[in-house]
PDB file of C-alpha atoms in Angstrom:
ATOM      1  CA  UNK A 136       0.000   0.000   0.000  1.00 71.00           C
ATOM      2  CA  UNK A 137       0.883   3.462  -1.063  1.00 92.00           C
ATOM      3  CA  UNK A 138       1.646   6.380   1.153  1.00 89.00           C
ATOM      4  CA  UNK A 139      -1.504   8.510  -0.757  1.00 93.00           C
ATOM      5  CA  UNK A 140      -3.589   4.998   0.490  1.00 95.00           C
ATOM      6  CA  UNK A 141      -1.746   4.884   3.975  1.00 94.00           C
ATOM      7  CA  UNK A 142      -3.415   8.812   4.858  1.00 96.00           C
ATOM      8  CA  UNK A 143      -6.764   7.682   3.172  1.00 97.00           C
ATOM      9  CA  UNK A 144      -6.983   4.441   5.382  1.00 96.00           C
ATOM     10  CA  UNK A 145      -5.700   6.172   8.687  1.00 96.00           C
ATOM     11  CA  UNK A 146      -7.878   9.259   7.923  1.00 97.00           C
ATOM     12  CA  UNK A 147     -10.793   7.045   7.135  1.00 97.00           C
ATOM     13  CA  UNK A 148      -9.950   5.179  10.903  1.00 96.00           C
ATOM     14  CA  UNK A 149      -9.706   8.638  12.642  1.00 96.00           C
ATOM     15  CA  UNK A 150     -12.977   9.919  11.113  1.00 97.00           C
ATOM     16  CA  UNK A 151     -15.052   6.730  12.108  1.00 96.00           C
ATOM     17  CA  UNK A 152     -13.445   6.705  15.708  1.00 94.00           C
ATOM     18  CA  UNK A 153     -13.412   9.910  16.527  1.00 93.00           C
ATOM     19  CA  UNK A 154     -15.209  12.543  14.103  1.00 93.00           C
ATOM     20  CA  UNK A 155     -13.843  14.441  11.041  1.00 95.00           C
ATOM     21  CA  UNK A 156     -13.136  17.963  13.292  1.00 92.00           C
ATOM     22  CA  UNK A 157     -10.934  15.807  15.853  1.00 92.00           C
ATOM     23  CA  UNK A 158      -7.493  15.180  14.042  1.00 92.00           C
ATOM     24  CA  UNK A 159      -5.161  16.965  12.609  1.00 93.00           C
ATOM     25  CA  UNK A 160      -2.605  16.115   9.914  1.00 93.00           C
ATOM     26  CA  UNK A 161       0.075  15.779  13.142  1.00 93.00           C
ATOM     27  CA  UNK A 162      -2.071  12.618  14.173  1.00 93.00           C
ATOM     28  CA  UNK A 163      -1.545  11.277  11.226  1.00 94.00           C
ATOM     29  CA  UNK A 164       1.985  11.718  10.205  1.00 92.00           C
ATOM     30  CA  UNK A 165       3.397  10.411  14.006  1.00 92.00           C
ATOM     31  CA  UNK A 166       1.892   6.832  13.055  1.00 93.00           C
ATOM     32  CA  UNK A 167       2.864   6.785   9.832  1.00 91.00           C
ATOM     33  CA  UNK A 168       6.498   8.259  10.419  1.00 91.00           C
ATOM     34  CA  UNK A 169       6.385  10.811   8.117  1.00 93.00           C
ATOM     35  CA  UNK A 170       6.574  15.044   8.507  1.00 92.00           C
ATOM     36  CA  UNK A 171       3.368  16.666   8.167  1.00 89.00           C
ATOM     37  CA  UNK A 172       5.090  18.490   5.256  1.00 92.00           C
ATOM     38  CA  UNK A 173       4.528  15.002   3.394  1.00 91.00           C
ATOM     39  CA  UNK A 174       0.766  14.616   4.215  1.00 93.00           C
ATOM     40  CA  UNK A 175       0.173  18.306   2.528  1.00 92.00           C
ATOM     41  CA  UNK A 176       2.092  16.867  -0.465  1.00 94.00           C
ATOM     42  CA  UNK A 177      -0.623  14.245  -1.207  1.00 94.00           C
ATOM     43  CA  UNK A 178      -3.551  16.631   0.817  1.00 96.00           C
ATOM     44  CA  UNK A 179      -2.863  20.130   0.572  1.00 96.00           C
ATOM     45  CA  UNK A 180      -6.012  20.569   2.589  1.00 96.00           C
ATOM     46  CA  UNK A 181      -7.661  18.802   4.936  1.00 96.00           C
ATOM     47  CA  UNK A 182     -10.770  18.925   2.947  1.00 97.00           C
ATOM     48  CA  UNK A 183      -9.326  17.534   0.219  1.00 97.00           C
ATOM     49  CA  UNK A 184      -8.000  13.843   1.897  1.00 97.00           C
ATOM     50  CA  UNK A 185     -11.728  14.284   3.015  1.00 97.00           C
ATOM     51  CA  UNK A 186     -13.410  13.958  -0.402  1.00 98.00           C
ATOM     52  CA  UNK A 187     -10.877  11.625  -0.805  1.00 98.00           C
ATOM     53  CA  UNK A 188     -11.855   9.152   2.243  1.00 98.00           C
ATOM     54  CA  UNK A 189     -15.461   9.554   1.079  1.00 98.00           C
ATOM     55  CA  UNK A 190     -14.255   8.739  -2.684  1.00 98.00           C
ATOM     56  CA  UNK A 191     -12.747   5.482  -1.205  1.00 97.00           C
ATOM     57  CA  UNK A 192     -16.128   4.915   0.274  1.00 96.00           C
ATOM     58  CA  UNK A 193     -18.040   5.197  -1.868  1.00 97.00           C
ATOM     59  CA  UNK A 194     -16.142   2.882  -4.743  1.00 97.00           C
ATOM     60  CA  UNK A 195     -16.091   0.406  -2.031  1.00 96.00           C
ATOM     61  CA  UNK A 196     -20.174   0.231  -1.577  1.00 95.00           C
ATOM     62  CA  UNK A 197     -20.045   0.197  -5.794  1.00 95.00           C
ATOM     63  CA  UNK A 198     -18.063  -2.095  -5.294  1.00 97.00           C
ATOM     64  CA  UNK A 199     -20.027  -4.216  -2.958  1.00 96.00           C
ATOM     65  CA  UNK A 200     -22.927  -3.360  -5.117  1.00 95.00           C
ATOM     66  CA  UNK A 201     -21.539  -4.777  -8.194  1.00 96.00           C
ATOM     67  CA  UNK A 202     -20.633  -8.173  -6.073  1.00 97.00           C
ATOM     68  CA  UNK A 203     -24.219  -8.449  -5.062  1.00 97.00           C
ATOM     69  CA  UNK A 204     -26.015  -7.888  -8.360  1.00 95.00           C
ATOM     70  CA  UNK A 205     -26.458 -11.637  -8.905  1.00 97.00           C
ATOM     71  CA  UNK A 206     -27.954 -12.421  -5.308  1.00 97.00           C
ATOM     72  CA  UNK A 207     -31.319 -12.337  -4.287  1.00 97.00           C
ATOM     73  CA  UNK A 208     -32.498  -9.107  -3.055  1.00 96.00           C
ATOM     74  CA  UNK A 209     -32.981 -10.353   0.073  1.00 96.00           C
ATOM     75  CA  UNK A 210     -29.484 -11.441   0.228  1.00 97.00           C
ATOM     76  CA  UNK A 211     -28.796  -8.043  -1.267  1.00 97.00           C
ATOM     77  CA  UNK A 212     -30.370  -6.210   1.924  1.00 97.00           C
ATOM     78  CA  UNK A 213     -28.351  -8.881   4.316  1.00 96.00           C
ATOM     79  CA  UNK A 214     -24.906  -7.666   2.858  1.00 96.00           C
ATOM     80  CA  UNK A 215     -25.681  -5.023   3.116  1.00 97.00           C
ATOM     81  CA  UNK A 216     -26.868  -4.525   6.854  1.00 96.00           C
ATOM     82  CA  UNK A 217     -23.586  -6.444   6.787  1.00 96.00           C
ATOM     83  CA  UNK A 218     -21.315  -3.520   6.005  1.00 95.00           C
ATOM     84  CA  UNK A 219     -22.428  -1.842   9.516  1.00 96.00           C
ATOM     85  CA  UNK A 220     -21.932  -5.450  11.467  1.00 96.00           C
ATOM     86  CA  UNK A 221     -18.757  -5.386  10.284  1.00 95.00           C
ATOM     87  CA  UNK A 222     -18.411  -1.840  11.426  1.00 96.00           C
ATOM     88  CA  UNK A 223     -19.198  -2.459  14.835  1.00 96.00           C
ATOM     89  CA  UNK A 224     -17.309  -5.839  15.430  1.00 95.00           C
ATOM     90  CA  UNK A 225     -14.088  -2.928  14.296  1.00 95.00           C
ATOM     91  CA  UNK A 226     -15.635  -0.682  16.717  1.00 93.00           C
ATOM     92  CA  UNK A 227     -16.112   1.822  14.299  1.00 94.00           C
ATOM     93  CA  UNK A 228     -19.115   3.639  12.968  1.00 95.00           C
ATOM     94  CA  UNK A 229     -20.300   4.769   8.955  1.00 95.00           C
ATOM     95  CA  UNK A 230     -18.814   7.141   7.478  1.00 96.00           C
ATOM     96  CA  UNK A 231     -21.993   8.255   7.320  1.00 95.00           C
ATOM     97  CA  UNK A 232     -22.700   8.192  10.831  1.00 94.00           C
ATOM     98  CA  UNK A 233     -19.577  10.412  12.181  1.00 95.00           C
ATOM     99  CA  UNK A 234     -19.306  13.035   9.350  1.00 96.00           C
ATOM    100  CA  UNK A 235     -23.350  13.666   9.866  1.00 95.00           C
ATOM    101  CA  UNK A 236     -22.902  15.269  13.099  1.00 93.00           C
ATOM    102  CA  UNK A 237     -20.067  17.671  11.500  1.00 92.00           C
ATOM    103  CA  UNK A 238     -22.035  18.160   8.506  1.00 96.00           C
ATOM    104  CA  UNK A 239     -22.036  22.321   9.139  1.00 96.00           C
ATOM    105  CA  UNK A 240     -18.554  22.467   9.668  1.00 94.00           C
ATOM    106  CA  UNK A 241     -17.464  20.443   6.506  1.00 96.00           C
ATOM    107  CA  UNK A 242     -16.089  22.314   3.519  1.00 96.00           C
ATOM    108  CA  UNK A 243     -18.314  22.874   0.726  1.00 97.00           C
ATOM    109  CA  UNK A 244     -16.944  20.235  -1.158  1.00 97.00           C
ATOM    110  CA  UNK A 245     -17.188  17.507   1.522  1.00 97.00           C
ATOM    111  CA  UNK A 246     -20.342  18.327   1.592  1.00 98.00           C
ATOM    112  CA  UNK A 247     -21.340  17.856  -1.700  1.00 98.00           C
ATOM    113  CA  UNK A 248     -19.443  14.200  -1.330  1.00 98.00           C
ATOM    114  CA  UNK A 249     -21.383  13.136   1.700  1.00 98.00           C
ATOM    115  CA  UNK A 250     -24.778  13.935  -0.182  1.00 97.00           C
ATOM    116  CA  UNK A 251     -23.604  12.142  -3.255  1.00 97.00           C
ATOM    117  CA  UNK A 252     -22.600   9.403  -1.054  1.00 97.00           C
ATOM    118  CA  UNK A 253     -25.807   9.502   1.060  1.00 97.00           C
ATOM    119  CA  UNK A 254     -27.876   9.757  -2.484  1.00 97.00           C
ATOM    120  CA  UNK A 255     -26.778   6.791  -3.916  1.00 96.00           C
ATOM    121  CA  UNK A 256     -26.772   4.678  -1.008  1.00 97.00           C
ATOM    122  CA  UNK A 257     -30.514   5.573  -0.831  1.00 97.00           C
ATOM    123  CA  UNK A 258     -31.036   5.180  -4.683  1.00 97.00           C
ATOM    124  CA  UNK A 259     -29.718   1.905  -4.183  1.00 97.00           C
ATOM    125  CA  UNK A 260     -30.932   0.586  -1.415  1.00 97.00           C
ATOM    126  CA  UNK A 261     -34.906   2.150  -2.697  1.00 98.00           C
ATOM    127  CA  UNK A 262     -33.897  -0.073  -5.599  1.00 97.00           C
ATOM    128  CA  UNK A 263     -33.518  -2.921  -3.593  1.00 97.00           C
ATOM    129  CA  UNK A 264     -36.561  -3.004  -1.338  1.00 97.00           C
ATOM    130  CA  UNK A 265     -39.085  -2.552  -4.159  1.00 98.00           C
ATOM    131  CA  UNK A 266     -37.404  -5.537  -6.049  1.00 97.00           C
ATOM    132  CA  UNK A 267     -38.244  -7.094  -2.620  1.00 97.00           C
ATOM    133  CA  UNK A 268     -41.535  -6.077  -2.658  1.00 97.00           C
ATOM    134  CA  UNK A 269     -42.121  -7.171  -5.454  1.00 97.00           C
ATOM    135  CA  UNK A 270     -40.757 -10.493  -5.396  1.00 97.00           C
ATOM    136  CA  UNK A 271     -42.826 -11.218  -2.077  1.00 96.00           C
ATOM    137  CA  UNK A 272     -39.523 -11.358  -0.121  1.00 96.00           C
ATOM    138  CA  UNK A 273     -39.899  -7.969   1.860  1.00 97.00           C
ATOM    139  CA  UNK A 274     -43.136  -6.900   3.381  1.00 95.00           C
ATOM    140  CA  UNK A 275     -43.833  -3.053   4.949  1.00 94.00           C
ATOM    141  CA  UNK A 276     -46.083  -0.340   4.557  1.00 94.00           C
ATOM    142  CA  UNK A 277     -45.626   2.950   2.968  1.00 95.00           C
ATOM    143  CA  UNK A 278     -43.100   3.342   0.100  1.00 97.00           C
ATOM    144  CA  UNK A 279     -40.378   2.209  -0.443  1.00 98.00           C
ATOM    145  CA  UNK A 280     -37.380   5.127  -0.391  1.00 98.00           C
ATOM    146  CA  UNK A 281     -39.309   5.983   3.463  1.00 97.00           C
ATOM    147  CA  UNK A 282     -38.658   2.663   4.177  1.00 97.00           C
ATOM    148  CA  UNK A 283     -35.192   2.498   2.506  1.00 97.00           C
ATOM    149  CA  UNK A 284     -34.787   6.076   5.110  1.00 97.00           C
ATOM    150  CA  UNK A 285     -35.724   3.608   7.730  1.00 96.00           C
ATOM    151  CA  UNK A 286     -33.522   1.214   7.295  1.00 97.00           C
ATOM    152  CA  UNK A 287     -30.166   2.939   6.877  1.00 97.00           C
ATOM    153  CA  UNK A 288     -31.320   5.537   9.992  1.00 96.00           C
ATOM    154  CA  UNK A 289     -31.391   2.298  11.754  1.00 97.00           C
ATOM    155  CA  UNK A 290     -27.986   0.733  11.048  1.00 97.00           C
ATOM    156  CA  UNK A 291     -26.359   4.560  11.425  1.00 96.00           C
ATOM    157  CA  UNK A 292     -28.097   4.551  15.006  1.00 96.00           C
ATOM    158  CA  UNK A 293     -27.392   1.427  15.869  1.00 97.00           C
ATOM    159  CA  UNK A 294     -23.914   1.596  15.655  1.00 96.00           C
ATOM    160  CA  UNK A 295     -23.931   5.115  17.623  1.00 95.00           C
ATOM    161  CA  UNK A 296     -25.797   3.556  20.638  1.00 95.00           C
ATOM    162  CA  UNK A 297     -23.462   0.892  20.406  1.00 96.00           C
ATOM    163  CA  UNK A 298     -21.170   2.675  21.358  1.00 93.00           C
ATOM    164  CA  UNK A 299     -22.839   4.163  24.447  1.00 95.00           C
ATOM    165  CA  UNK A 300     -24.940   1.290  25.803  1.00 96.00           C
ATOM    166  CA  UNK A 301     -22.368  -1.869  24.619  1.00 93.00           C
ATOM    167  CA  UNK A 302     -23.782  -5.304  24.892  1.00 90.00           C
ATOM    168  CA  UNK A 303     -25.730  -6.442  22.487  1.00 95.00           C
ATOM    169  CA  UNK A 304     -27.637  -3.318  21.477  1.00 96.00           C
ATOM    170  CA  UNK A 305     -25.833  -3.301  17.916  1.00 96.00           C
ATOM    171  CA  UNK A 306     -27.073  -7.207  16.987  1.00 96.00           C
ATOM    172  CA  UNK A 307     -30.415  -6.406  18.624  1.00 96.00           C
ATOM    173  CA  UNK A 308     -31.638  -3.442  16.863  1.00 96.00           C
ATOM    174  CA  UNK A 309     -29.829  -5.498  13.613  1.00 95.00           C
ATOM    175  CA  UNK A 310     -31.948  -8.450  13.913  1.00 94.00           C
ATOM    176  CA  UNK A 311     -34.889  -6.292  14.618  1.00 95.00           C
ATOM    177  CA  UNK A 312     -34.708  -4.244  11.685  1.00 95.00           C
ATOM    178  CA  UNK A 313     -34.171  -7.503   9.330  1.00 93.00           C
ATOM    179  CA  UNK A 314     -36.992  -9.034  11.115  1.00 93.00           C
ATOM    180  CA  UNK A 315     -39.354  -6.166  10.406  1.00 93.00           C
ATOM    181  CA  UNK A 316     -39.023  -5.943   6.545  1.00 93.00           C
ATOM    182  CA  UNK A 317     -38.270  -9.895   5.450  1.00 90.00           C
ATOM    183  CA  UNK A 318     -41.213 -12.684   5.138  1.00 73.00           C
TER     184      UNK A 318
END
């Protein structure tokens, strides 16, 4: 791995332990050994190795999409919800889920980056649980982006009161939410 994909993965670490306004370039060159002249080489700003830990993100969910397409949706919705399970076992929440808070405070173009993010996760996911629907494998009322809101607040939330209340909040509220929408 690259330096430029060192900062990204270390960034990407901070921002899901900690938030996106609580490091600084310094905490990131000390564990990787290198000046903080070296991190504005790759990040002149802070905001940019921000759009660039979202950019990661996102290609990674594409990604994941793209290894899905083949799978039911219901197994679709299941690797999904896996994404955050895997989250939590790293004791980490969404990117989602800890630039939210400092959504304000971002730079314009981060921004921009977590709604595109945000968007097509929705798009996606609104995708998936009409297929559902439609198939007979999902059943809920109302439509289904609202429910497609529902289900990614969920995840986001349960990783945050994982955090706070430990024990097996995270796989309760998890197996809840699967419970609620699946046959």
């Amino acid at each position: 791995m690259e330096t430029q994909e060192k900062l990204v993965a270390l960034a990407d670490r901070m921002i899901r332990m900690q938030g996106y306004n609580a490091f600084s370039y310094k905490d990131l060159s000390g564990p990787m050994h290198i000046k903080n002249a070296a991190v504005h080489y790759y990040y002149p700003t802070k905001a940019n190795l921000g759009v660039a830990v979202i950019d990661q993100t996102i290609r990674e969910i594409n990604q994941s999409k793209q290894r899905w397409a083949d799978l039911p949706v219901d197994q679709q919705l299941e690797q999904f919800a896996q994404l955050y399970a895997r989250d939590h076992e790293a004791e980490l929440v969404c990117l989602m889920g800890s630039l939210a808070p400092d959504y304000r405070t971002l730079p314009e173009t981060m921004q921009a980056k977590v709604q595109q993010m945000g968007e097509e996760i929705l798009d996606w996911l609104t995708d998936c649980i009409t297929k559902g629907r439609e198939q007979g494998l999902f059943h809920f009322k109302g439509d289904p982006y609202d429910r497609a809101l529902l289900v990614i607040s969920t995840l986001l939330s349960a990783l945050l009161l994982a955090r706070v209340l430990g024990g097996d909040t995270f796989q309760r509220m998890y197996r809840q939410l699967l419970a609620d929408i699946m046959v």
